[in-house]
């Protein structure tokens, strides 16, 4: 079919945005999640403010603000950068709460035992807290990554040529093929989501072997 190359091109952009956004979101999740329970009040306030603000704002409005509003302040971001920042900042705020709750769910007895063994704060975090917290945070984090993937469809509104954008172009050019085009779109998103699900389950199996 003559329109398949366009779909392939759109899928490349979608996957690229999803991977870059996921990297940013996971980084922010870890930093903000741990920062929000820091013993330093200023650090806690900083990261809790980030979490509250970016969980509250609409992802679409944030995307518009980064791409259309920032140039009025002399800051011009590319479409790709705007998309990655908007999705990463938004999903990262939700992920931070996943990290925080997983860390706080580690039994206090584990911390007391590691303190009795004279482990430093960094050693307690790396050797005791994070391995147990990681096993707890994987399922909800996997759900967030699927949500992140689906959120990439919004970048159509800043005319980044992702799957949704290319599907709409094809719909206008091949109107009679509309059901087939959008059925293919659904199938592609399903397959990409399934890849995330399988990856997360493999990671769950790996990190729960010790339990």
PDB file of C-alpha atoms in Angstrom:
ATOM      1  CA  UNK A   1       0.000   0.000   0.000  1.00  0.00           C
ATOM      2  CA  UNK A   2       1.322   3.436  -0.940  1.00  0.00           C
ATOM      3  CA  UNK A   3       0.520   4.915   2.486  1.00  0.00           C
ATOM      4  CA  UNK A   4       2.441   2.383   4.571  1.00  0.00           C
ATOM      5  CA  UNK A   5       5.753   4.328   4.348  1.00  0.00           C
ATOM      6  CA  UNK A   6       4.027   7.314   5.952  1.00  0.00           C
ATOM      7  CA  UNK A   7       2.763   5.131   8.800  1.00  0.00           C
ATOM      8  CA  UNK A   8       6.276   3.710   9.256  1.00  0.00           C
ATOM      9  CA  UNK A   9       7.711   7.225   9.337  1.00  0.00           C
ATOM     10  CA  UNK A  10       5.121   8.285  11.903  1.00  0.00           C
ATOM     11  CA  UNK A  11       5.842   5.238  14.057  1.00  0.00           C
ATOM     12  CA  UNK A  12       9.551   6.132  14.066  1.00  0.00           C
ATOM     13  CA  UNK A  13       8.750   9.597  15.430  1.00  0.00           C
ATOM     14  CA  UNK A  14       6.312   8.183  17.999  1.00  0.00           C
ATOM     15  CA  UNK A  15       8.847   5.652  19.282  1.00  0.00           C
ATOM     16  CA  UNK A  16      11.606   8.274  19.368  1.00  0.00           C
ATOM     17  CA  UNK A  17       9.483  10.704  21.382  1.00  0.00           C
ATOM     18  CA  UNK A  18       8.302   7.910  23.686  1.00  0.00           C
ATOM     19  CA  UNK A  19      11.847   6.680  24.417  1.00  0.00           C
ATOM     20  CA  UNK A  20      13.275  10.155  25.042  1.00  0.00           C
ATOM     21  CA  UNK A  21      10.282  11.164  27.166  1.00  0.00           C
ATOM     22  CA  UNK A  22      10.485   7.916  29.130  1.00  0.00           C
ATOM     23  CA  UNK A  23      14.176   8.500  29.874  1.00  0.00           C
ATOM     24  CA  UNK A  24      13.407  12.001  31.167  1.00  0.00           C
ATOM     25  CA  UNK A  25      10.334  10.859  33.092  1.00  0.00           C
ATOM     26  CA  UNK A  26      12.167   7.988  34.799  1.00  0.00           C
ATOM     27  CA  UNK A  27      15.035  10.270  35.766  1.00  0.00           C
ATOM     28  CA  UNK A  28      12.665  12.879  37.210  1.00  0.00           C
ATOM     29  CA  UNK A  29      10.643  10.172  38.943  1.00  0.00           C
ATOM     30  CA  UNK A  30      13.684   8.922  40.800  1.00  0.00           C
ATOM     31  CA  UNK A  31      15.110  12.326  41.685  1.00  0.00           C
ATOM     32  CA  UNK A  32      11.799  13.948  42.656  1.00  0.00           C
ATOM     33  CA  UNK A  33      10.484  10.839  44.407  1.00  0.00           C
ATOM     34  CA  UNK A  34      13.543  10.574  46.643  1.00  0.00           C
ATOM     35  CA  UNK A  35      13.824  14.354  46.972  1.00  0.00           C
ATOM     36  CA  UNK A  36      10.252  14.636  48.213  1.00  0.00           C
ATOM     37  CA  UNK A  37      11.163  12.570  51.295  1.00  0.00           C
ATOM     38  CA  UNK A  38      14.564  14.171  51.841  1.00  0.00           C
ATOM     39  CA  UNK A  39      15.527  15.130  55.391  1.00  0.00           C
ATOM     40  CA  UNK A  40      16.249  18.646  54.123  1.00  0.00           C
ATOM     41  CA  UNK A  41      13.130  20.828  54.183  1.00  0.00           C
ATOM     42  CA  UNK A  42      14.174  23.006  51.227  1.00  0.00           C
ATOM     43  CA  UNK A  43      14.715  19.944  49.026  1.00  0.00           C
ATOM     44  CA  UNK A  44      11.359  18.469  50.063  1.00  0.00           C
ATOM     45  CA  UNK A  45       9.532  21.701  49.285  1.00  0.00           C
ATOM     46  CA  UNK A  46      11.241  22.039  45.893  1.00  0.00           C
ATOM     47  CA  UNK A  47      10.370  18.567  44.665  1.00  0.00           C
ATOM     48  CA  UNK A  48       6.905  18.449  46.209  1.00  0.00           C
ATOM     49  CA  UNK A  49       6.129  21.719  44.438  1.00  0.00           C
ATOM     50  CA  UNK A  50       7.273  20.211  41.129  1.00  0.00           C
ATOM     51  CA  UNK A  51       5.093  17.150  41.722  1.00  0.00           C
ATOM     52  CA  UNK A  52       1.995  19.165  42.617  1.00  0.00           C
ATOM     53  CA  UNK A  53       2.360  21.641  39.756  1.00  0.00           C
ATOM     54  CA  UNK A  54       3.026  19.185  36.945  1.00  0.00           C
ATOM     55  CA  UNK A  55       0.406  16.693  38.101  1.00  0.00           C
ATOM     56  CA  UNK A  56      -2.157  19.490  38.105  1.00  0.00           C
ATOM     57  CA  UNK A  57      -1.528  20.996  34.676  1.00  0.00           C
ATOM     58  CA  UNK A  58      -3.006  19.622  31.466  1.00  0.00           C
ATOM     59  CA  UNK A  59      -0.434  17.874  29.311  1.00  0.00           C
ATOM     60  CA  UNK A  60      -1.892  19.395  26.154  1.00  0.00           C
ATOM     61  CA  UNK A  61      -1.773  22.928  27.603  1.00  0.00           C
ATOM     62  CA  UNK A  62       1.798  22.328  28.791  1.00  0.00           C
ATOM     63  CA  UNK A  63       2.705  21.204  25.283  1.00  0.00           C
ATOM     64  CA  UNK A  64       1.126  24.348  23.797  1.00  0.00           C
ATOM     65  CA  UNK A  65       2.867  26.533  26.383  1.00  0.00           C
ATOM     66  CA  UNK A  66       6.311  25.122  25.660  1.00  0.00           C
ATOM     67  CA  UNK A  67       5.975  25.291  21.890  1.00  0.00           C
ATOM     68  CA  UNK A  68       3.750  28.322  21.269  1.00  0.00           C
ATOM     69  CA  UNK A  69       4.149  30.556  24.356  1.00  0.00           C
ATOM     70  CA  UNK A  70       7.863  30.309  25.221  1.00  0.00           C
ATOM     71  CA  UNK A  71       8.953  31.979  21.935  1.00  0.00           C
ATOM     72  CA  UNK A  72       7.312  35.186  23.220  1.00  0.00           C
ATOM     73  CA  UNK A  73       9.882  35.075  26.045  1.00  0.00           C
ATOM     74  CA  UNK A  74      12.695  34.588  23.547  1.00  0.00           C
ATOM     75  CA  UNK A  75      12.983  30.836  24.106  1.00  0.00           C
ATOM     76  CA  UNK A  76      12.326  28.730  21.023  1.00  0.00           C
ATOM     77  CA  UNK A  77      12.232  24.961  21.365  1.00  0.00           C
ATOM     78  CA  UNK A  78      12.011  22.501  18.520  1.00  0.00           C
ATOM     79  CA  UNK A  79       8.882  20.415  18.151  1.00  0.00           C
ATOM     80  CA  UNK A  80      10.753  17.344  19.329  1.00  0.00           C
ATOM     81  CA  UNK A  81      12.195  19.093  22.380  1.00  0.00           C
ATOM     82  CA  UNK A  82       8.828  20.569  23.302  1.00  0.00           C
ATOM     83  CA  UNK A  83       7.171  17.172  23.066  1.00  0.00           C
ATOM     84  CA  UNK A  84       9.838  15.384  25.108  1.00  0.00           C
ATOM     85  CA  UNK A  85       9.889  18.063  27.815  1.00  0.00           C
ATOM     86  CA  UNK A  86       6.112  18.285  28.133  1.00  0.00           C
ATOM     87  CA  UNK A  87       5.536  14.536  28.338  1.00  0.00           C
ATOM     88  CA  UNK A  88       8.620  13.885  30.481  1.00  0.00           C
ATOM     89  CA  UNK A  89       7.778  16.601  33.008  1.00  0.00           C
ATOM     90  CA  UNK A  90       4.151  15.528  33.263  1.00  0.00           C
ATOM     91  CA  UNK A  91       4.673  11.774  33.558  1.00  0.00           C
ATOM     92  CA  UNK A  92       7.733  12.293  35.757  1.00  0.00           C
ATOM     93  CA  UNK A  93       5.570  14.018  38.369  1.00  0.00           C
ATOM     94  CA  UNK A  94       3.243  11.006  38.540  1.00  0.00           C
ATOM     95  CA  UNK A  95       6.215   8.649  38.599  1.00  0.00           C
ATOM     96  CA  UNK A  96       7.732  10.540  41.524  1.00  0.00           C
ATOM     97  CA  UNK A  97       4.727   9.603  43.644  1.00  0.00           C
ATOM     98  CA  UNK A  98       5.174   5.959  42.644  1.00  0.00           C
ATOM     99  CA  UNK A  99       8.816   6.085  43.758  1.00  0.00           C
ATOM    100  CA  UNK A 100       7.974   7.876  47.015  1.00  0.00           C
ATOM    101  CA  UNK A 101       5.230   5.444  47.976  1.00  0.00           C
ATOM    102  CA  UNK A 102       7.397   2.420  47.099  1.00  0.00           C
ATOM    103  CA  UNK A 103      10.297   3.675  49.204  1.00  0.00           C
ATOM    104  CA  UNK A 104       8.047   4.486  52.154  1.00  0.00           C
ATOM    105  CA  UNK A 105       6.504   0.993  51.922  1.00  0.00           C
ATOM    106  CA  UNK A 106       9.835  -0.664  52.791  1.00  0.00           C
ATOM    107  CA  UNK A 107       9.418  -2.067  56.333  1.00  0.00           C
ATOM    108  CA  UNK A 108      10.977   0.116  59.024  1.00  0.00           C
ATOM    109  CA  UNK A 109      12.565  -2.976  60.504  1.00  0.00           C
ATOM    110  CA  UNK A 110      14.754  -3.264  57.422  1.00  0.00           C
ATOM    111  CA  UNK A 111      16.085   0.237  57.992  1.00  0.00           C
ATOM    112  CA  UNK A 112      16.655  -0.409  61.672  1.00  0.00           C
ATOM    113  CA  UNK A 113      18.558  -3.600  60.877  1.00  0.00           C
ATOM    114  CA  UNK A 114      20.733  -1.842  58.288  1.00  0.00           C
ATOM    115  CA  UNK A 115      21.451   0.926  60.796  1.00  0.00           C
ATOM    116  CA  UNK A 116      22.460  -1.705  63.364  1.00  0.00           C
ATOM    117  CA  UNK A 117      24.905  -3.081  60.794  1.00  0.00           C
ATOM    118  CA  UNK A 118      26.492   0.373  60.678  1.00  0.00           C
ATOM    119  CA  UNK A 119      25.627   0.998  57.021  1.00  0.00           C
ATOM    120  CA  UNK A 120      25.849   4.577  55.791  1.00  0.00           C
ATOM    121  CA  UNK A 121      22.760   6.393  54.487  1.00  0.00           C
ATOM    122  CA  UNK A 122      23.883   5.776  50.887  1.00  0.00           C
ATOM    123  CA  UNK A 123      24.526   2.106  51.571  1.00  0.00           C
ATOM    124  CA  UNK A 124      21.095   1.701  53.211  1.00  0.00           C
ATOM    125  CA  UNK A 125      19.455   3.321  50.190  1.00  0.00           C
ATOM    126  CA  UNK A 126      21.416   1.349  47.588  1.00  0.00           C
ATOM    127  CA  UNK A 127      21.587  -2.053  49.244  1.00  0.00           C
ATOM    128  CA  UNK A 128      18.406  -2.253  51.307  1.00  0.00           C
ATOM    129  CA  UNK A 129      15.755   0.286  50.312  1.00  0.00           C
ATOM    130  CA  UNK A 130      15.974   0.529  46.519  1.00  0.00           C
ATOM    131  CA  UNK A 131      16.076  -3.222  45.734  1.00  0.00           C
ATOM    132  CA  UNK A 132      12.870  -3.737  47.732  1.00  0.00           C
ATOM    133  CA  UNK A 133      11.225  -0.537  46.502  1.00  0.00           C
ATOM    134  CA  UNK A 134      12.012  -1.329  42.866  1.00  0.00           C
ATOM    135  CA  UNK A 135      10.023  -4.553  43.009  1.00  0.00           C
ATOM    136  CA  UNK A 136       7.019  -2.602  44.328  1.00  0.00           C
ATOM    137  CA  UNK A 137       7.218   0.258  41.862  1.00  0.00           C
ATOM    138  CA  UNK A 138       7.580  -1.763  38.647  1.00  0.00           C
ATOM    139  CA  UNK A 139       3.855  -2.548  38.025  1.00  0.00           C
ATOM    140  CA  UNK A 140       2.586   1.047  38.481  1.00  0.00           C
ATOM    141  CA  UNK A 141       5.605   2.405  36.623  1.00  0.00           C
ATOM    142  CA  UNK A 142       4.806   0.064  33.739  1.00  0.00           C
ATOM    143  CA  UNK A 143       1.290   1.482  33.626  1.00  0.00           C
ATOM    144  CA  UNK A 144       2.745   4.983  33.526  1.00  0.00           C
ATOM    145  CA  UNK A 145       4.987   4.075  30.604  1.00  0.00           C
ATOM    146  CA  UNK A 146       1.955   2.835  28.664  1.00  0.00           C
ATOM    147  CA  UNK A 147       0.179   6.079  29.529  1.00  0.00           C
ATOM    148  CA  UNK A 148       3.256   7.955  28.321  1.00  0.00           C
ATOM    149  CA  UNK A 149       3.154   6.098  25.010  1.00  0.00           C
ATOM    150  CA  UNK A 150      -0.501   6.972  24.508  1.00  0.00           C
ATOM    151  CA  UNK A 151       0.234  10.593  25.459  1.00  0.00           C
ATOM    152  CA  UNK A 152       2.519  10.907  22.442  1.00  0.00           C
ATOM    153  CA  UNK A 153      -0.587  11.110  20.257  1.00  0.00           C
ATOM    154  CA  UNK A 154      -1.058  14.665  21.566  1.00  0.00           C
ATOM    155  CA  UNK A 155       2.044  15.881  19.744  1.00  0.00           C
ATOM    156  CA  UNK A 156      -0.117  15.843  16.632  1.00  0.00           C
ATOM    157  CA  UNK A 157      -1.413  19.233  17.829  1.00  0.00           C
ATOM    158  CA  UNK A 158       1.993  20.875  17.334  1.00  0.00           C
ATOM    159  CA  UNK A 159       2.225  19.214  13.903  1.00  0.00           C
ATOM    160  CA  UNK A 160       5.016  16.814  14.808  1.00  0.00           C
ATOM    161  CA  UNK A 161       4.692  14.053  12.223  1.00  0.00           C
ATOM    162  CA  UNK A 162       3.942  11.132  14.548  1.00  0.00           C
ATOM    163  CA  UNK A 163       1.561   8.230  13.963  1.00  0.00           C
ATOM    164  CA  UNK A 164      -1.563  10.278  14.632  1.00  0.00           C
ATOM    165  CA  UNK A 165      -0.444  13.109  12.351  1.00  0.00           C
ATOM    166  CA  UNK A 166       0.343  10.749   9.489  1.00  0.00           C
ATOM    167  CA  UNK A 167      -2.939   8.893  10.003  1.00  0.00           C
ATOM    168  CA  UNK A 168      -4.859  12.166   9.709  1.00  0.00           C
ATOM    169  CA  UNK A 169      -2.959  13.102   6.546  1.00  0.00           C
ATOM    170  CA  UNK A 170      -3.772   9.713   5.035  1.00  0.00           C
ATOM    171  CA  UNK A 171      -7.409  10.018   6.097  1.00  0.00           C
ATOM    172  CA  UNK A 172      -7.666  13.272   4.136  1.00  0.00           C
ATOM    173  CA  UNK A 173      -6.008  11.759   1.069  1.00  0.00           C
ATOM    174  CA  UNK A 174      -7.580   8.295   1.156  1.00  0.00           C
ATOM    175  CA  UNK A 175     -10.960   8.908   2.739  1.00  0.00           C
ATOM    176  CA  UNK A 176     -12.389   5.529   1.734  1.00  0.00           C
ATOM    177  CA  UNK A 177      -9.527   3.832   3.604  1.00  0.00           C
ATOM    178  CA  UNK A 178     -10.321   5.585   6.894  1.00  0.00           C
ATOM    179  CA  UNK A 179     -11.427   2.410   8.791  1.00  0.00           C
ATOM    180  CA  UNK A 180      -8.311   0.509   7.677  1.00  0.00           C
ATOM    181  CA  UNK A 181      -5.972   3.398   8.519  1.00  0.00           C
ATOM    182  CA  UNK A 182      -7.285   3.834  12.050  1.00  0.00           C
ATOM    183  CA  UNK A 183      -7.514   0.071  12.604  1.00  0.00           C
ATOM    184  CA  UNK A 184      -3.813  -0.117  11.759  1.00  0.00           C
ATOM    185  CA  UNK A 185      -3.162   2.786  14.122  1.00  0.00           C
ATOM    186  CA  UNK A 186      -4.934   0.949  16.944  1.00  0.00           C
ATOM    187  CA  UNK A 187      -2.977  -2.217  16.208  1.00  0.00           C
ATOM    188  CA  UNK A 188       0.370  -0.382  16.266  1.00  0.00           C
ATOM    189  CA  UNK A 189      -0.357   1.273  19.623  1.00  0.00           C
ATOM    190  CA  UNK A 190      -1.504  -2.082  20.986  1.00  0.00           C
ATOM    191  CA  UNK A 191       1.717  -3.787  19.864  1.00  0.00           C
ATOM    192  CA  UNK A 192       3.904  -1.010  21.292  1.00  0.00           C
ATOM    193  CA  UNK A 193       2.004  -1.160  24.591  1.00  0.00           C
ATOM    194  CA  UNK A 194       2.387  -4.953  24.638  1.00  0.00           C
ATOM    195  CA  UNK A 195       6.162  -4.529  24.261  1.00  0.00           C
ATOM    196  CA  UNK A 196       6.188  -2.321  27.362  1.00  0.00           C
ATOM    197  CA  UNK A 197       4.052  -4.835  29.276  1.00  0.00           C
ATOM    198  CA  UNK A 198       6.333  -7.753  28.397  1.00  0.00           C
ATOM    199  CA  UNK A 199       9.448  -5.766  29.337  1.00  0.00           C
ATOM    200  CA  UNK A 200       8.011  -4.776  32.704  1.00  0.00           C
ATOM    201  CA  UNK A 201       6.958  -8.358  33.477  1.00  0.00           C
ATOM    202  CA  UNK A 202      10.442  -9.622  32.672  1.00  0.00           C
ATOM    203  CA  UNK A 203      11.908  -6.977  34.980  1.00  0.00           C
ATOM    204  CA  UNK A 204       9.403  -7.917  37.696  1.00  0.00           C
ATOM    205  CA  UNK A 205      10.485 -11.544  37.437  1.00  0.00           C
ATOM    206  CA  UNK A 206      14.139 -10.548  37.671  1.00  0.00           C
ATOM    207  CA  UNK A 207      13.774  -8.221  40.638  1.00  0.00           C
ATOM    208  CA  UNK A 208      11.436 -10.453  42.638  1.00  0.00           C
ATOM    209  CA  UNK A 209      13.566 -13.594  42.452  1.00  0.00           C
ATOM    210  CA  UNK A 210      15.065 -12.824  45.854  1.00  0.00           C
ATOM    211  CA  UNK A 211      11.696 -12.497  47.567  1.00  0.00           C
TER     212      UNK A 211
END
